[in-house]
Amino acid sequence: MSEDQEAGFVLQVISGPMAGQSAHIPGNRPLLVGRAPESDLSITSDGELSALHFSVEQIDGSYLLRDLGSRNGTQVNRERAREVSLRDGDEIRAGATLFEVVRREPNRRCAPTRPAPPSRRARRTELVATGAPFTASARARLRQERSPLFAVVDAARDPRIRLLLGNAGEQTASLYTGFQGEILADVGPTLVRLPHGSTLLDALVDSGWGASWGVFLTSHRAFGDVRKHLRRFLLVESGTGKQQYFRFYDPRVLRGFLPTCGPRKIEALFEEIEAFALEAEDPGKLLRFTAQGGKAIREESTLEREG
């Protein structure tokens, strides 16, 4: 099936330098939009766009827009958005370009539709750390781990993450490699080594606990071995046989995924990992998962509230 006949969501340029162009949103990787030629939808003549301005990614049948730390920001239905779930008819403004999200049915070509009315509001995910009263307790629990501590953080969640990683001086590396790793290094999943006494652990917990910045894990393996192991799980096969990105580093995903895994998946995931530690849906609780007998063993700790 050719791209102009494939079912799914399409990002269509309504106005701006490339009005009339469109791009199908793939199911196995993010669609990158920006001024850089490496973007999937490259609009080089829009000087107000950042090199990589925003991405749209299909996750479990939903379409998630992420602003990639752009200079001028991204608006969805006239509201500033960092991360938001998209629907058919949503209007996206980035730089001097206006886009529309259009659902395409199988074997039907995409036709322009009216922009969404201004009264429609974006379904946004607020990037506010809701776990502030519990951060001291969370830090203390993580420091109790006897094995070397690592974190996988999603650098696209908040611009502060890149600043924290850059200023800390700890060993870090994107989980992406090659050309994709070069263009997504600042906005993709990043492995971080957190040695004993690391101030970066404090910074990540204090700023991001309760905001789904990432997950923590322990392993006695070398940094490069842990990175190589985790890279195996970036892509998984969907029920339709297509490969799609697996956001295991999102605590909302991992805490729901691990209890559903069979023995083979558990053994593979924990082959180089001793434990995963992450925030619960209630930021006043910390979850810790280990593997035993082909099952994920879930431990829940209640964190002490400060003050």
Short mmCIF file of N, CA, C and O in Angstrom, two decimals, residues 147-249:
data_model
loop_
_atom_site.label_atom_id
_atom_site.label_comp_id
_atom_site.label_asym_id
_atom_site.label_seq_id
_atom_site.Cartn_x
_atom_site.Cartn_y
_atom_site.Cartn_z
N SER A 147 23.68 -2.25 44.63
CA SER A 147 24.33 -2.39 43.33
C SER A 147 24.45 -1.02 42.65
O SER A 147 23.72 -0.09 42.98
N PRO A 148 25.38 -0.88 41.70
CA PRO A 148 25.54 0.39 40.98
C PRO A 148 24.22 0.87 40.37
O PRO A 148 23.46 0.09 39.81
N LEU A 149 23.99 2.17 40.49
CA LEU A 149 22.72 2.76 40.09
C LEU A 149 22.86 3.50 38.76
O LEU A 149 23.84 4.21 38.52
N PHE A 150 21.86 3.30 37.91
CA PHE A 150 21.76 4.00 36.63
C PHE A 150 20.36 4.60 36.52
O PHE A 150 19.47 4.28 37.31
N ALA A 151 20.18 5.46 35.52
CA ALA A 151 18.85 5.96 35.18
C ALA A 151 18.75 6.04 33.66
O ALA A 151 19.76 6.24 32.98
N VAL A 152 17.54 5.85 33.15
CA VAL A 152 17.25 6.14 31.76
C VAL A 152 16.22 7.26 31.78
O VAL A 152 15.11 7.07 32.29
N VAL A 153 16.60 8.42 31.28
CA VAL A 153 15.72 9.58 31.32
C VAL A 153 15.33 9.96 29.91
O VAL A 153 16.08 9.76 28.95
N ASP A 154 14.12 10.49 29.79
CA ASP A 154 13.60 10.94 28.50
C ASP A 154 13.90 12.42 28.36
O ASP A 154 13.21 13.26 28.94
N ALA A 155 14.93 12.74 27.59
CA ALA A 155 15.39 14.12 27.49
C ALA A 155 14.36 15.05 26.87
O ALA A 155 14.50 16.27 26.96
N ALA A 156 13.34 14.50 26.21
CA ALA A 156 12.31 15.34 25.60
C ALA A 156 11.23 15.77 26.59
O ALA A 156 10.41 16.62 26.26
N ARG A 157 11.24 15.21 27.78
CA ARG A 157 10.18 15.53 28.73
C ARG A 157 10.22 16.98 29.20
O ARG A 157 9.17 17.58 29.43
N ASP A 158 11.42 17.51 29.36
CA ASP A 158 11.54 18.86 29.93
C ASP A 158 12.91 19.41 29.54
O ASP A 158 13.91 18.69 29.61
N PRO A 159 12.99 20.68 29.12
CA PRO A 159 14.29 21.26 28.74
C PRO A 159 15.31 21.23 29.86
O PRO A 159 16.52 21.22 29.61
N ARG A 160 14.86 21.18 31.12
CA ARG A 160 15.80 21.16 32.24
C ARG A 160 16.64 19.90 32.26
O ARG A 160 17.76 19.89 32.80
N ILE A 161 16.13 18.81 31.69
CA ILE A 161 16.86 17.54 31.74
C ILE A 161 18.20 17.68 31.05
O ILE A 161 19.23 17.25 31.56
N ARG A 162 18.21 18.28 29.87
CA ARG A 162 19.46 18.42 29.12
C ARG A 162 20.44 19.30 29.88
O ARG A 162 21.65 19.05 29.86
N LEU A 163 19.94 20.33 30.55
CA LEU A 163 20.82 21.19 31.34
C LEU A 163 21.42 20.43 32.52
O LEU A 163 22.62 20.56 32.81
N LEU A 164 20.60 19.63 33.19
CA LEU A 164 21.08 18.86 34.33
C LEU A 164 22.15 17.86 33.91
O LEU A 164 23.18 17.72 34.56
N LEU A 165 21.90 17.17 32.81
CA LEU A 165 22.86 16.17 32.34
C LEU A 165 24.17 16.83 31.91
O LEU A 165 25.25 16.30 32.16
N GLY A 166 24.06 17.99 31.26
CA GLY A 166 25.26 18.66 30.77
C GLY A 166 26.11 19.24 31.88
O GLY A 166 27.34 19.30 31.76
N ASN A 167 25.48 19.65 32.98
CA ASN A 167 26.21 20.30 34.06
C ASN A 167 26.75 19.33 35.10
O ASN A 167 27.61 19.69 35.90
N ALA A 168 26.26 18.10 35.10
CA ALA A 168 26.60 17.17 36.18
C ALA A 168 27.96 16.51 36.01
O ALA A 168 28.61 16.15 37.00
N GLY A 169 28.39 16.32 34.77
CA GLY A 169 29.67 15.68 34.55
C GLY A 169 29.67 14.18 34.73
O GLY A 169 30.75 13.57 34.79
N GLU A 170 28.50 13.55 34.80
CA GLU A 170 28.42 12.10 34.91
C GLU A 170 28.45 11.47 33.53
O GLU A 170 28.25 12.13 32.51
N GLN A 171 28.68 10.17 33.48
CA GLN A 171 28.72 9.44 32.21
C GLN A 171 27.31 9.28 31.68
O GLN A 171 26.43 8.76 32.36
N THR A 172 27.06 9.75 30.45
CA THR A 172 25.75 9.65 29.82
C THR A 172 25.93 9.24 28.37
O THR A 172 26.97 9.47 27.77
N ALA A 173 24.87 8.67 27.80
CA ALA A 173 24.88 8.31 26.38
C ALA A 173 23.46 8.08 25.91
O ALA A 173 22.65 7.46 26.61
N SER A 174 23.14 8.58 24.73
CA SER A 174 21.84 8.32 24.13
C SER A 174 21.72 6.83 23.82
O SER A 174 22.70 6.17 23.49
N LEU A 175 20.51 6.31 23.92
CA LEU A 175 20.28 4.91 23.55
C LEU A 175 20.17 4.76 22.05
O LEU A 175 20.21 3.63 21.54
N TYR A 176 20.02 5.87 21.32
CA TYR A 176 20.01 5.81 19.87
C TYR A 176 21.44 5.85 19.36
O TYR A 176 22.32 6.45 19.98
N THR A 177 21.69 5.25 18.21
CA THR A 177 23.02 5.26 17.62
C THR A 177 22.94 5.73 16.17
O THR A 177 21.85 5.90 15.62
N GLY A 178 24.11 5.91 15.55
CA GLY A 178 24.18 6.27 14.14
C GLY A 178 23.57 7.63 13.86
O GLY A 178 23.57 8.53 14.69
N PHE A 179 23.02 7.77 12.65
CA PHE A 179 22.45 9.04 12.22
C PHE A 179 21.30 9.46 13.13
O PHE A 179 21.18 10.62 13.52
N GLN A 180 20.45 8.49 13.49
CA GLN A 180 19.32 8.81 14.36
C GLN A 180 19.82 9.30 15.72
O GLN A 180 19.27 10.23 16.30
N GLY A 181 20.89 8.68 16.21
CA GLY A 181 21.44 9.10 17.49
C GLY A 181 21.96 10.52 17.45
O GLY A 181 21.85 11.27 18.42
N GLU A 182 22.54 10.92 16.31
CA GLU A 182 23.09 12.27 16.18
C GLU A 182 22.00 13.32 16.24
O GLU A 182 22.14 14.35 16.91
N ILE A 183 20.90 13.10 15.53
CA ILE A 183 19.87 14.14 15.46
C ILE A 183 18.91 14.09 16.65
O ILE A 183 18.21 15.07 16.92
N LEU A 184 18.88 12.96 17.37
CA LEU A 184 17.97 12.84 18.51
C LEU A 184 18.71 12.78 19.84
O LEU A 184 18.09 12.49 20.86
N ALA A 185 20.00 13.06 19.83
CA ALA A 185 20.80 12.91 21.04
C ALA A 185 20.27 13.74 22.20
O ALA A 185 20.33 13.33 23.36
N ASP A 186 19.76 14.92 21.89
CA ASP A 186 19.30 15.83 22.95
C ASP A 186 17.85 15.63 23.33
O ASP A 186 17.37 16.28 24.27
N VAL A 187 17.12 14.79 22.62
CA VAL A 187 15.68 14.66 22.89
C VAL A 187 15.24 13.21 23.01
O VAL A 187 14.05 12.93 23.03
N GLY A 188 16.17 12.28 23.09
CA GLY A 188 15.81 10.87 23.16
C GLY A 188 16.12 10.28 24.52
O GLY A 188 16.57 10.96 25.44
N PRO A 189 15.90 8.97 24.67
CA PRO A 189 16.22 8.30 25.93
C PRO A 189 17.72 8.27 26.16
O PRO A 189 18.49 7.93 25.27
N THR A 190 18.13 8.65 27.36
CA THR A 190 19.55 8.78 27.68
C THR A 190 19.87 7.96 28.91
O THR A 190 19.21 8.08 29.95
N LEU A 191 20.92 7.13 28.79
CA LEU A 191 21.39 6.34 29.93
C LEU A 191 22.35 7.19 30.75
O LEU A 191 23.24 7.84 30.20
N VAL A 192 22.19 7.16 32.06
CA VAL A 192 23.00 7.96 32.98
C VAL A 192 23.56 7.05 34.07
O VAL A 192 22.81 6.26 34.66
N ARG A 193 24.83 7.15 34.31
CA ARG A 193 25.44 6.43 35.44
C ARG A 193 25.42 7.34 36.66
O ARG A 193 25.81 8.51 36.58
N LEU A 194 24.96 6.80 37.79
CA LEU A 194 24.82 7.60 39.00
C LEU A 194 25.68 6.99 40.10
O LEU A 194 25.20 6.19 40.92
N PRO A 195 26.96 7.33 40.14
CA PRO A 195 27.84 6.75 41.16
C PRO A 195 27.45 7.20 42.56
O PRO A 195 26.68 8.15 42.74
N HIS A 196 27.99 6.51 43.54
CA HIS A 196 27.67 6.82 44.93
C HIS A 196 27.98 8.29 45.23
O HIS A 196 29.06 8.79 44.90
N GLY A 197 27.02 8.99 45.81
CA GLY A 197 27.20 10.39 46.15
C GLY A 197 26.93 11.36 45.02
O GLY A 197 27.16 12.56 45.17
N SER A 198 26.41 10.87 43.88
CA SER A 198 26.17 11.73 42.73
C SER A 198 25.12 12.80 43.05
O SER A 198 24.03 12.49 43.54
N THR A 199 25.48 14.05 42.76
CA THR A 199 24.50 15.13 42.94
C THR A 199 23.45 15.12 41.84
O THR A 199 22.39 15.71 41.99
N LEU A 200 23.75 14.43 40.73
CA LEU A 200 22.78 14.35 39.65
C LEU A 200 21.56 13.55 40.08
O LEU A 200 20.44 13.84 39.66
N LEU A 201 21.76 12.55 40.92
CA LEU A 201 20.61 11.80 41.45
C LEU A 201 19.67 12.75 42.18
O LEU A 201 18.45 12.72 41.99
N ASP A 202 20.23 13.62 43.02
CA ASP A 202 19.40 14.60 43.74
C ASP A 202 18.63 15.48 42.76
O ASP A 202 17.43 15.72 42.93
N ALA A 203 19.33 15.97 41.74
CA ALA A 203 18.71 16.89 40.79
C ALA A 203 17.59 16.23 40.01
O ALA A 203 16.51 16.82 39.81
N LEU A 204 17.81 14.99 39.55
CA LEU A 204 16.78 14.30 38.77
C LEU A 204 15.54 14.01 39.61
O LEU A 204 14.41 14.15 39.15
N VAL A 205 15.76 13.59 40.85
CA VAL A 205 14.62 13.28 41.73
C VAL A 205 13.91 14.56 42.15
O VAL A 205 12.68 14.65 42.10
N ASP A 206 14.67 15.57 42.57
CA ASP A 206 14.05 16.81 43.05
C ASP A 206 13.22 17.49 41.97
O ASP A 206 12.17 18.07 42.25
N SER A 207 13.68 17.44 40.72
CA SER A 207 12.99 18.14 39.64
C SER A 207 11.95 17.27 38.94
O SER A 207 10.95 17.79 38.44
N GLY A 208 12.20 15.96 38.87
CA GLY A 208 11.37 15.14 38.01
C GLY A 208 10.52 14.08 38.66
O GLY A 208 9.74 13.41 37.97
N TRP A 209 10.62 13.90 39.98
CA TRP A 209 9.83 12.84 40.60
C TRP A 209 8.34 13.17 40.48
O TRP A 209 7.89 14.25 40.80
N GLY A 210 7.58 12.23 39.98
CA GLY A 210 6.15 12.45 39.76
C GLY A 210 5.82 13.03 38.40
O GLY A 210 4.65 13.19 38.07
N ALA A 211 6.85 13.35 37.59
CA ALA A 211 6.63 13.94 36.27
C ALA A 211 7.03 13.01 35.14
O ALA A 211 7.12 13.43 33.99
N SER A 212 7.30 11.75 35.45
CA SER A 212 7.59 10.72 34.44
C SER A 212 8.82 11.05 33.61
O SER A 212 8.85 10.87 32.40
N TRP A 213 9.87 11.50 34.29
CA TRP A 213 11.11 11.82 33.58
C TRP A 213 11.86 10.58 33.15
O TRP A 213 12.62 10.62 32.19
N GLY A 214 11.72 9.47 33.87
CA GLY A 214 12.46 8.28 33.52
C GLY A 214 12.38 7.24 34.62
O GLY A 214 11.57 7.34 35.55
N VAL A 215 13.24 6.21 34.50
CA VAL A 215 13.27 5.13 35.48
C VAL A 215 14.70 4.92 35.94
O VAL A 215 15.66 5.27 35.25
N PHE A 216 14.85 4.33 37.13
CA PHE A 216 16.15 3.99 37.68
C PHE A 216 16.33 2.48 37.60
O PHE A 216 15.36 1.71 37.58
N LEU A 217 17.58 2.04 37.58
CA LEU A 217 17.86 0.61 37.52
C LEU A 217 19.22 0.33 38.13
O LEU A 217 20.06 1.23 38.26
N THR A 218 19.44 -0.91 38.52
CA THR A 218 20.73 -1.30 39.09
C THR A 218 21.32 -2.43 38.26
O THR A 218 20.61 -3.28 37.74
N SER A 219 22.65 -2.42 38.16
CA SER A 219 23.36 -3.44 37.42
C SER A 219 24.84 -3.40 37.78
O SER A 219 25.40 -2.32 38.00
N HIS A 220 25.47 -4.57 37.83
CA HIS A 220 26.90 -4.64 38.05
C HIS A 220 27.67 -4.63 36.73
O HIS A 220 28.90 -4.69 36.73
N ARG A 221 26.96 -4.57 35.63
CA ARG A 221 27.61 -4.57 34.33
C ARG A 221 28.21 -3.20 34.02
O ARG A 221 27.81 -2.18 34.58
N ALA A 222 29.17 -3.19 33.08
CA ALA A 222 29.78 -1.94 32.66
C ALA A 222 28.76 -1.06 31.93
O ALA A 222 27.76 -1.56 31.40
N PHE A 223 29.03 0.25 31.91
CA PHE A 223 28.11 1.20 31.30
C PHE A 223 27.77 0.80 29.86
O PHE A 223 26.60 0.79 29.48
N GLY A 224 28.78 0.47 29.08
CA GLY A 224 28.54 0.11 27.68
C GLY A 224 27.70 -1.13 27.53
O GLY A 224 26.87 -1.24 26.61
N ASP A 225 27.87 -2.10 28.44
CA ASP A 225 27.08 -3.32 28.38
C ASP A 225 25.61 -3.04 28.72
O ASP A 225 24.70 -3.61 28.11
N VAL A 226 25.39 -2.18 29.70
CA VAL A 226 24.02 -1.83 30.07
C VAL A 226 23.34 -1.11 28.91
O VAL A 226 22.17 -1.38 28.58
N ARG A 227 24.05 -0.20 28.30
CA ARG A 227 23.48 0.54 27.15
C ARG A 227 23.14 -0.42 26.01
O ARG A 227 22.06 -0.35 25.42
N LYS A 228 24.06 -1.31 25.69
CA LYS A 228 23.83 -2.28 24.62
C LYS A 228 22.62 -3.16 24.93
O LYS A 228 21.80 -3.45 24.06
N HIS A 229 22.48 -3.56 26.19
CA HIS A 229 21.35 -4.39 26.59
C HIS A 229 20.03 -3.64 26.44
O HIS A 229 19.07 -4.16 25.87
N LEU A 230 19.98 -2.42 26.93
CA LEU A 230 18.73 -1.66 26.89
C LEU A 230 18.32 -1.32 25.46
O LEU A 230 17.12 -1.20 25.16
N ARG A 231 19.29 -1.15 24.58
CA ARG A 231 18.97 -0.84 23.19
C ARG A 231 18.16 -1.95 22.53
O ARG A 231 17.41 -1.70 21.57
N ARG A 232 18.28 -3.16 23.03
CA ARG A 232 17.53 -4.28 22.46
C ARG A 232 16.02 -4.10 22.58
O ARG A 232 15.26 -4.73 21.85
N PHE A 233 15.59 -3.23 23.51
CA PHE A 233 14.17 -3.11 23.79
C PHE A 233 13.56 -1.80 23.28
O PHE A 233 12.41 -1.49 23.60
N LEU A 234 14.32 -1.06 22.49
CA LEU A 234 13.78 0.18 21.95
C LEU A 234 12.69 -0.07 20.92
O LEU A 234 11.76 0.73 20.76
N LEU A 235 12.79 -1.17 20.19
CA LEU A 235 11.80 -1.53 19.18
C LEU A 235 11.19 -2.89 19.52
O LEU A 235 11.91 -3.82 19.88
N VAL A 236 9.89 -2.97 19.45
CA VAL A 236 9.19 -4.23 19.68
C VAL A 236 8.22 -4.46 18.53
O VAL A 236 7.86 -3.54 17.80
N GLU A 237 7.80 -5.68 18.38
CA GLU A 237 6.86 -6.02 17.32
C GLU A 237 5.43 -5.90 17.83
O GLU A 237 5.09 -6.43 18.88
N SER A 238 4.61 -5.17 17.09
CA SER A 238 3.22 -4.97 17.49
C SER A 238 2.41 -6.21 17.12
O SER A 238 2.90 -7.15 16.50
N GLY A 239 1.13 -6.19 17.50
CA GLY A 239 0.25 -7.30 17.18
C GLY A 239 0.04 -7.49 15.70
O GLY A 239 -0.36 -8.57 15.26
N THR A 240 0.30 -6.44 14.91
CA THR A 240 0.13 -6.53 13.46
C THR A 240 1.42 -6.93 12.75
O THR A 240 1.46 -6.99 11.53
N GLY A 241 2.48 -7.20 13.52
CA GLY A 241 3.74 -7.61 12.93
C GLY A 241 4.67 -6.46 12.60
O GLY A 241 5.78 -6.68 12.15
N LYS A 242 4.25 -5.22 12.83
CA LYS A 242 5.10 -4.06 12.56
C LYS A 242 5.92 -3.71 13.80
O LYS A 242 5.48 -3.93 14.92
N GLN A 243 7.10 -3.17 13.57
CA GLN A 243 7.92 -2.73 14.68
C GLN A 243 7.51 -1.33 15.11
O GLN A 243 7.21 -0.47 14.28
N GLN A 244 7.52 -1.11 16.42
CA GLN A 244 7.20 0.20 16.94
C GLN A 244 8.08 0.48 18.16
O GLN A 244 8.61 -0.43 18.79
N TYR A 245 8.25 1.77 18.46
CA TYR A 245 9.09 2.14 19.58
C TYR A 245 8.42 1.73 20.89
O TYR A 245 7.21 1.87 21.06
N PHE A 246 9.24 1.22 21.80
CA PHE A 246 8.76 0.80 23.12
C PHE A 246 9.37 1.73 24.16
O PHE A 246 10.58 1.73 24.38
N ARG A 247 8.54 2.50 24.82
CA ARG A 247 9.00 3.50 25.77
C ARG A 247 9.11 2.89 27.18
O ARG A 247 8.45 3.33 28.12
N PHE A 248 9.99 1.90 27.31
CA PHE A 248 10.14 1.24 28.60
C PHE A 248 10.69 2.19 29.66
O PHE A 248 10.57 1.94 30.86
N TYR A 249 11.33 3.29 29.22
CA TYR A 249 11.92 4.25 30.14
C TYR A 249 10.89 5.24 30.68
O TYR A 249 11.24 6.13 31.46
#
